[in-house]
PDB file of C-alpha atoms in Angstrom:
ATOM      1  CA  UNK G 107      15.835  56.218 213.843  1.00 91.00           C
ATOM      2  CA  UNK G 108      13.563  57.481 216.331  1.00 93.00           C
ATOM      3  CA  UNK G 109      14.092  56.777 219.959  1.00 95.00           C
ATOM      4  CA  UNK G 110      10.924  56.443 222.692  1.00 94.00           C
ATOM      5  CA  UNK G 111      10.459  59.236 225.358  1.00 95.00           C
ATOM      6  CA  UNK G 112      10.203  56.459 227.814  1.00 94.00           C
ATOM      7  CA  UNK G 113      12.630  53.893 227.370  1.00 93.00           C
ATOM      8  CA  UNK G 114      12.447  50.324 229.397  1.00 93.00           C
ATOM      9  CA  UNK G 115      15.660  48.658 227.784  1.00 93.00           C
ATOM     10  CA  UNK G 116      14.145  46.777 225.159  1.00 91.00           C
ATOM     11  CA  UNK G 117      14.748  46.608 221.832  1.00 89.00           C
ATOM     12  CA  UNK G 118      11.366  48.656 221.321  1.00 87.00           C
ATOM     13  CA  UNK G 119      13.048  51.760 222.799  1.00 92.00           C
ATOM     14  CA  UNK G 120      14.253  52.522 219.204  1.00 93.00           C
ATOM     15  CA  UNK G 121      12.232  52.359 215.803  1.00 87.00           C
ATOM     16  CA  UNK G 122      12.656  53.707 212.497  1.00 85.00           C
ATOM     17  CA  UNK G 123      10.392  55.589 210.227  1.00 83.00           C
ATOM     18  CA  UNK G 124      10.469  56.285 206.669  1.00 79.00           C
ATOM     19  CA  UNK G 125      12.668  59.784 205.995  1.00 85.00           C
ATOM     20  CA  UNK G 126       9.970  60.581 203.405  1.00 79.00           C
ATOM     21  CA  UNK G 127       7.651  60.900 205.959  1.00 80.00           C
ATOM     22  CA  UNK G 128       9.355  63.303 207.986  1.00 86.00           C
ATOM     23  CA  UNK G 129       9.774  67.133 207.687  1.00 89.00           C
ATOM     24  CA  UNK G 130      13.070  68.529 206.953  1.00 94.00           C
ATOM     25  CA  UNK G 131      13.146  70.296 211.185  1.00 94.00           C
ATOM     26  CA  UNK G 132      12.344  66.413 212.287  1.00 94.00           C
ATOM     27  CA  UNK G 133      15.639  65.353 209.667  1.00 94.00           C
ATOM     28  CA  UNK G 134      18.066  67.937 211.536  1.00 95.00           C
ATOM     29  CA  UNK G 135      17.309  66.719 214.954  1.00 94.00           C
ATOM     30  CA  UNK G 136      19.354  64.427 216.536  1.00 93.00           C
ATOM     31  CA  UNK G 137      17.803  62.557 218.717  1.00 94.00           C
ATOM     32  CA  UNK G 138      14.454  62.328 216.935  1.00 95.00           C
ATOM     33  CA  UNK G 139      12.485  61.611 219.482  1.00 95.00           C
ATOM     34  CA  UNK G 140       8.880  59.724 219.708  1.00 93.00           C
ATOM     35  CA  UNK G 141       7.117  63.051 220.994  1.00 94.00           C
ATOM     36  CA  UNK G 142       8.960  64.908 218.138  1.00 94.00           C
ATOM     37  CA  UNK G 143       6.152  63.002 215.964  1.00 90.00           C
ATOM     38  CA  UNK G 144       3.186  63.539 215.104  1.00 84.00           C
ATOM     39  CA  UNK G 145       0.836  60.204 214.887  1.00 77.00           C
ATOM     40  CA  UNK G 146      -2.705  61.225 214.614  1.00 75.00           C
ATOM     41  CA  UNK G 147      -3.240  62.460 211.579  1.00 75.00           C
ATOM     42  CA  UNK G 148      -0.784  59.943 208.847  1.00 77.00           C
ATOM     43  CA  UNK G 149       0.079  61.128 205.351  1.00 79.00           C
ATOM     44  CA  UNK G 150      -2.140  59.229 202.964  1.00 88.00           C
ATOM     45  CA  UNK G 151      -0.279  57.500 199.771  1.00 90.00           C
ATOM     46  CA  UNK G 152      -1.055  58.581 196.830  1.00 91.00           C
ATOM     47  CA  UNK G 153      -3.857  55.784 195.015  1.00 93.00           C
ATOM     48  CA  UNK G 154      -2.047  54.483 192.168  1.00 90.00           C
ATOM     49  CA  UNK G 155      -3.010  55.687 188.552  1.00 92.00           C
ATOM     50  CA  UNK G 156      -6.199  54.166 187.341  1.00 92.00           C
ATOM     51  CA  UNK G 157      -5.866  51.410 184.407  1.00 94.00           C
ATOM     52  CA  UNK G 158      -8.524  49.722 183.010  1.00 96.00           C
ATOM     53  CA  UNK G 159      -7.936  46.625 184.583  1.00 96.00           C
ATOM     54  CA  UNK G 160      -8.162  48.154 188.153  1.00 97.00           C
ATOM     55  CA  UNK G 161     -11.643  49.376 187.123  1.00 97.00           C
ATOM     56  CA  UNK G 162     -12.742  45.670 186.040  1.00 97.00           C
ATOM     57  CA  UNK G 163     -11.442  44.317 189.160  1.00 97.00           C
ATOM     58  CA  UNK G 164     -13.253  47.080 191.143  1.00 97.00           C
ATOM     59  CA  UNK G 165     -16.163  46.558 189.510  1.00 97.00           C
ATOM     60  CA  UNK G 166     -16.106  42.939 190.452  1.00 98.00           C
ATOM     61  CA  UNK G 167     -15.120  43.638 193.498  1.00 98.00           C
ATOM     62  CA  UNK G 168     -18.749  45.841 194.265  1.00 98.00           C
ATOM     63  CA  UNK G 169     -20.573  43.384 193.066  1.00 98.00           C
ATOM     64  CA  UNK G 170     -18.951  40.600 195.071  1.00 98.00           C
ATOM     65  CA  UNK G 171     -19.613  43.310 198.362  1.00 98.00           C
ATOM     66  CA  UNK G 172     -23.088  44.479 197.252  1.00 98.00           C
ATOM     67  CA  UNK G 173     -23.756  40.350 197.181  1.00 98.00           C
ATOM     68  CA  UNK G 174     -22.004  39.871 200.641  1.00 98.00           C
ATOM     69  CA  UNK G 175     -24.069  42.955 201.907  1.00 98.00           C
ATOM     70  CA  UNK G 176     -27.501  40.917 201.337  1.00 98.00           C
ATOM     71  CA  UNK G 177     -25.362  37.626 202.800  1.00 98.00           C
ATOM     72  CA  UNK G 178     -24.999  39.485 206.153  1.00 98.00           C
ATOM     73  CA  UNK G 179     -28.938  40.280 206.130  1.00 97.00           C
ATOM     74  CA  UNK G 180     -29.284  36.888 205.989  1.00 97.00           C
ATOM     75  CA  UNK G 181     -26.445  35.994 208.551  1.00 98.00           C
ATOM     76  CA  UNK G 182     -27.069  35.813 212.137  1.00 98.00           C
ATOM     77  CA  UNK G 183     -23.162  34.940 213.029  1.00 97.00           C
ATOM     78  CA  UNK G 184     -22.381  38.142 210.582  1.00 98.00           C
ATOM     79  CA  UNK G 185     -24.768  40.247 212.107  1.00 98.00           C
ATOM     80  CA  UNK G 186     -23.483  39.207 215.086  1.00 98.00           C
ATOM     81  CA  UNK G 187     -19.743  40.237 214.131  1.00 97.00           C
ATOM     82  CA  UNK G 188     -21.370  44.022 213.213  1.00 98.00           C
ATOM     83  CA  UNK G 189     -23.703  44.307 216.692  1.00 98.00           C
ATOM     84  CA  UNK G 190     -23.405  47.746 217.907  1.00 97.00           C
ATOM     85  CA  UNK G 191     -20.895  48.711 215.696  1.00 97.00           C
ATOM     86  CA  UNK G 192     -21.494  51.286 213.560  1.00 98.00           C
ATOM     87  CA  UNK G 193     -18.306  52.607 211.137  1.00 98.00           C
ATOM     88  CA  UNK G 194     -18.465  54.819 207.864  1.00 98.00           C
ATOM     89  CA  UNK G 195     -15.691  53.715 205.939  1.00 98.00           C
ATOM     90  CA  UNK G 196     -13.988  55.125 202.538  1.00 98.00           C
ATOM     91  CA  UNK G 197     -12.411  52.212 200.573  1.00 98.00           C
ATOM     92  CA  UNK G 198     -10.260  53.514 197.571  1.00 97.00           C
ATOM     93  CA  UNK G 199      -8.237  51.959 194.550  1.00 97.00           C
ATOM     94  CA  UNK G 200      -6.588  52.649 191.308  1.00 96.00           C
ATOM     95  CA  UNK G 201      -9.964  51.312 190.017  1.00 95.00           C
ATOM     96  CA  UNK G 202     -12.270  54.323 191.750  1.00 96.00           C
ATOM     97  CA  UNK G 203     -14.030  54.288 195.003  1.00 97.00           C
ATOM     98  CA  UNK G 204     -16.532  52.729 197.450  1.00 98.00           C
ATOM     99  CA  UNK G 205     -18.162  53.810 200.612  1.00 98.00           C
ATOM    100  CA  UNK G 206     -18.920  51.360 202.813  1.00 98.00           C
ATOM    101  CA  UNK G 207     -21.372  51.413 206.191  1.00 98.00           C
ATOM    102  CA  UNK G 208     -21.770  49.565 209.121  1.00 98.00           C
ATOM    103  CA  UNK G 209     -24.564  50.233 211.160  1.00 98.00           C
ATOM    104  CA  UNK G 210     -25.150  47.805 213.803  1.00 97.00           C
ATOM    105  CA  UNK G 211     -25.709  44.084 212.387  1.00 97.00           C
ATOM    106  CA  UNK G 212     -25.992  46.089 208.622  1.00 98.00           C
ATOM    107  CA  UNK G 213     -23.473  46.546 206.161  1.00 98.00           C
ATOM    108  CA  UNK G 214     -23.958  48.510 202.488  1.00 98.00           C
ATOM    109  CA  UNK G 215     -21.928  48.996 199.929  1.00 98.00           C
ATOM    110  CA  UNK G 216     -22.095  51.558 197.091  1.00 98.00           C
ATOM    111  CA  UNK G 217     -19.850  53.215 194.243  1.00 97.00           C
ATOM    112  CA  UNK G 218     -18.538  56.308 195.070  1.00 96.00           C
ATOM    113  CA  UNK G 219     -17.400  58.468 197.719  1.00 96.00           C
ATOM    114  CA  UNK G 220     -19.198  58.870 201.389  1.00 95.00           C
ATOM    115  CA  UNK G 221     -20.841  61.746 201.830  1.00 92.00           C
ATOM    116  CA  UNK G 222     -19.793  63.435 205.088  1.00 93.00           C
ATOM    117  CA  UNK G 223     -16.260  62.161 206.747  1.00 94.00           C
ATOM    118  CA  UNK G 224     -15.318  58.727 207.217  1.00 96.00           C
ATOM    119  CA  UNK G 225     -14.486  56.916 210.378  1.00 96.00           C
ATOM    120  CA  UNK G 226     -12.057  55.036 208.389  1.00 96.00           C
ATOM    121  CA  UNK G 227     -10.368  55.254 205.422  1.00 96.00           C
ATOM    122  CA  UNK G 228      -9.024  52.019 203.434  1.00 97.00           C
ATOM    123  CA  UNK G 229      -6.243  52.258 200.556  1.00 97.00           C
ATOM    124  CA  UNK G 230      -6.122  49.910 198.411  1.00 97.00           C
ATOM    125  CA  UNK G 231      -2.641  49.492 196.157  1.00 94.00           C
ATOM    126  CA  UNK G 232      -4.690  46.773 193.883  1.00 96.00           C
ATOM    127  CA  UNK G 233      -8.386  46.582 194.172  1.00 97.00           C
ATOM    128  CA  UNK G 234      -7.522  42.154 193.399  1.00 97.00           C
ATOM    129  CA  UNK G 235      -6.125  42.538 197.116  1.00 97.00           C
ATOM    130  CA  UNK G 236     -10.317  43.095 197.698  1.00 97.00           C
ATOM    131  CA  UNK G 237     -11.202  40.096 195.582  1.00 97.00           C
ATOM    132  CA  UNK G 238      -8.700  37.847 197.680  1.00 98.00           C
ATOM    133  CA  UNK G 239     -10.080  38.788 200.641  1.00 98.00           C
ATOM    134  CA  UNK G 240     -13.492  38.011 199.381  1.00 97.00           C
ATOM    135  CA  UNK G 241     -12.467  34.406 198.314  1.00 96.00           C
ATOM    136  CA  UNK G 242     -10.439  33.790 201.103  1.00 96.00           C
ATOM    137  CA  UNK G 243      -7.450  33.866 200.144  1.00 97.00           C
ATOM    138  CA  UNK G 244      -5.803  36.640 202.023  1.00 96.00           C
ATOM    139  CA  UNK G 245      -7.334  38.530 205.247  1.00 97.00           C
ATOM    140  CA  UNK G 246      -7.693  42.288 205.402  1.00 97.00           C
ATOM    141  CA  UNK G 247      -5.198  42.310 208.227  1.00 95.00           C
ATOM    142  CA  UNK G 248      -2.008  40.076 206.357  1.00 95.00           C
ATOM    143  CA  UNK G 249      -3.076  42.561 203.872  1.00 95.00           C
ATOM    144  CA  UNK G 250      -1.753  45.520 206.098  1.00 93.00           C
ATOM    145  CA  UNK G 251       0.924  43.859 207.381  1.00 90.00           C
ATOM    146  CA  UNK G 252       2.157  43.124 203.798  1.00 91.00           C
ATOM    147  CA  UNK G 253       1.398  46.973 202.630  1.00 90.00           C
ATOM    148  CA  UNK G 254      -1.082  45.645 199.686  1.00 95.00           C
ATOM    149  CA  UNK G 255      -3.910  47.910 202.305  1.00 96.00           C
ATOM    150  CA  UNK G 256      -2.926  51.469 204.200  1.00 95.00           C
ATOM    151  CA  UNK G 257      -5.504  52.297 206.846  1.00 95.00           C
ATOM    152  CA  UNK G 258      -5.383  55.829 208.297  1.00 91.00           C
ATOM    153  CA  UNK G 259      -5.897  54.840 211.927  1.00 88.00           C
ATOM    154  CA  UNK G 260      -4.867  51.972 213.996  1.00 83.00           C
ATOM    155  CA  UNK G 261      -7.387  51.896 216.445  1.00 87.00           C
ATOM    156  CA  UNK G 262      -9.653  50.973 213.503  1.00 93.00           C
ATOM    157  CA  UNK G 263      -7.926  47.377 213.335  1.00 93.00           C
ATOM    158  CA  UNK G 264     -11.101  46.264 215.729  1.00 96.00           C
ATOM    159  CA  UNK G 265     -12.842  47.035 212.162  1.00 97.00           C
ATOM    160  CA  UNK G 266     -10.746  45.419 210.363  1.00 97.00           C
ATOM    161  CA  UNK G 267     -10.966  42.112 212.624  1.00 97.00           C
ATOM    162  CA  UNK G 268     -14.453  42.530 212.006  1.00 97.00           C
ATOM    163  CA  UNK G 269     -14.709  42.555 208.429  1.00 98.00           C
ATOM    164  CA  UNK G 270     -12.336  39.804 208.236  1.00 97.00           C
ATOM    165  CA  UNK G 271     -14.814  37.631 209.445  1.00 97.00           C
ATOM    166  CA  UNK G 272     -17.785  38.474 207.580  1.00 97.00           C
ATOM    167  CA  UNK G 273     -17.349  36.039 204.822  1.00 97.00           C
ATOM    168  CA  UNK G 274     -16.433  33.248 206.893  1.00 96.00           C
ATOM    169  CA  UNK G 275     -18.808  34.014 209.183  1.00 97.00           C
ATOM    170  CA  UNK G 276     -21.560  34.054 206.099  1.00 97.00           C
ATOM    171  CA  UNK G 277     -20.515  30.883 204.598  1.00 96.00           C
ATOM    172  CA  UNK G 278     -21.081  29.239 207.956  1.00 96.00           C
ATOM    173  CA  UNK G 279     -24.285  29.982 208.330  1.00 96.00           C
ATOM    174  CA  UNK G 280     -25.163  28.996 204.405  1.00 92.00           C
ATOM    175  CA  UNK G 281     -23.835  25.622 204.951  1.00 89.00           C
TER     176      UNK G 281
END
């Protein structure tokens, strides 16, 4: 349990984080407080062990983004969603990786890791939690929520409302 330097009264004065996250120094204290934590740079979970049938879903998965890539060329209400936003982002899975770039109103999509750092980084436990996204069936964001999808920065959830909407967005404008 970790209790807020600035408390208010409310029940988010008090929150818990996993023990596994913490160093043995944070364990031993008592109070653990919120400045006794460090929240800028978060541990990244391990990417499951590849099997085969993460790599077919993966590979799926590209093909589906390399397609909605040449969608959002096409797109004015997706290229709207990406104007002036510009993110290098680092998607991986137990099936491999894929870099992904927005760069305002364009989005590409290649195998592989980014070259250089990545503004965001996007961890997959199943790449099929990419393929329901991609046929609507769950966003990127209940995705989080539900721990299918780790990001490594919060303030990147702007991104991720943004990418939820691409496909909708695209199949608005084909109709």
């Amino acid at each position: 349990v970790v209790f807020r330097d600035k408390r208010i009264g409310k029940p988010t004065d008090v929150f818990a984080v996993p023990q596994s996250e913490l160093t043995a120094a944070q364990l031993a204290r008592s109070p653990l407080m919120e400045s006794d934590l460090d929240f800028t740079k978060p541990a990244e979970p391990a990417v499951p062990a590849a099997t085969p049938a993460a790599t077919a879903k993966l590979d799926r998965a590209l093909k589906m983004l390399q397609k909605l890539a040449k969608d959002v060329a096409r797109s004015p209400r997706a290229q709207h969603n990406l104007a002036g936003w510009k993110r290098r982002i680092s998607i991986k899975t137990p099936g491999g990786n894929l870099a992904m770039v927005i760069d305002d109103r364009k989005l590409a999509v290649s195998s592989g890791t980014l070259k250089g750092a990545a503004d965001l980084v996007l961890l997959f436990q199943d790449p099929q939690t990419l393929l329901d996204w991609l046929t609507f069936k769950e966003a990127l964001t209940n995705a989080i929520i539900a721990g299918k999808l780790w990001i490594n920065a919060n303030r990147e959830f702007t991104t991720i409302f943004k990418l939820d909407r691409l496909p909708r967005s695209v199949l608005r404008d084909a109709r």
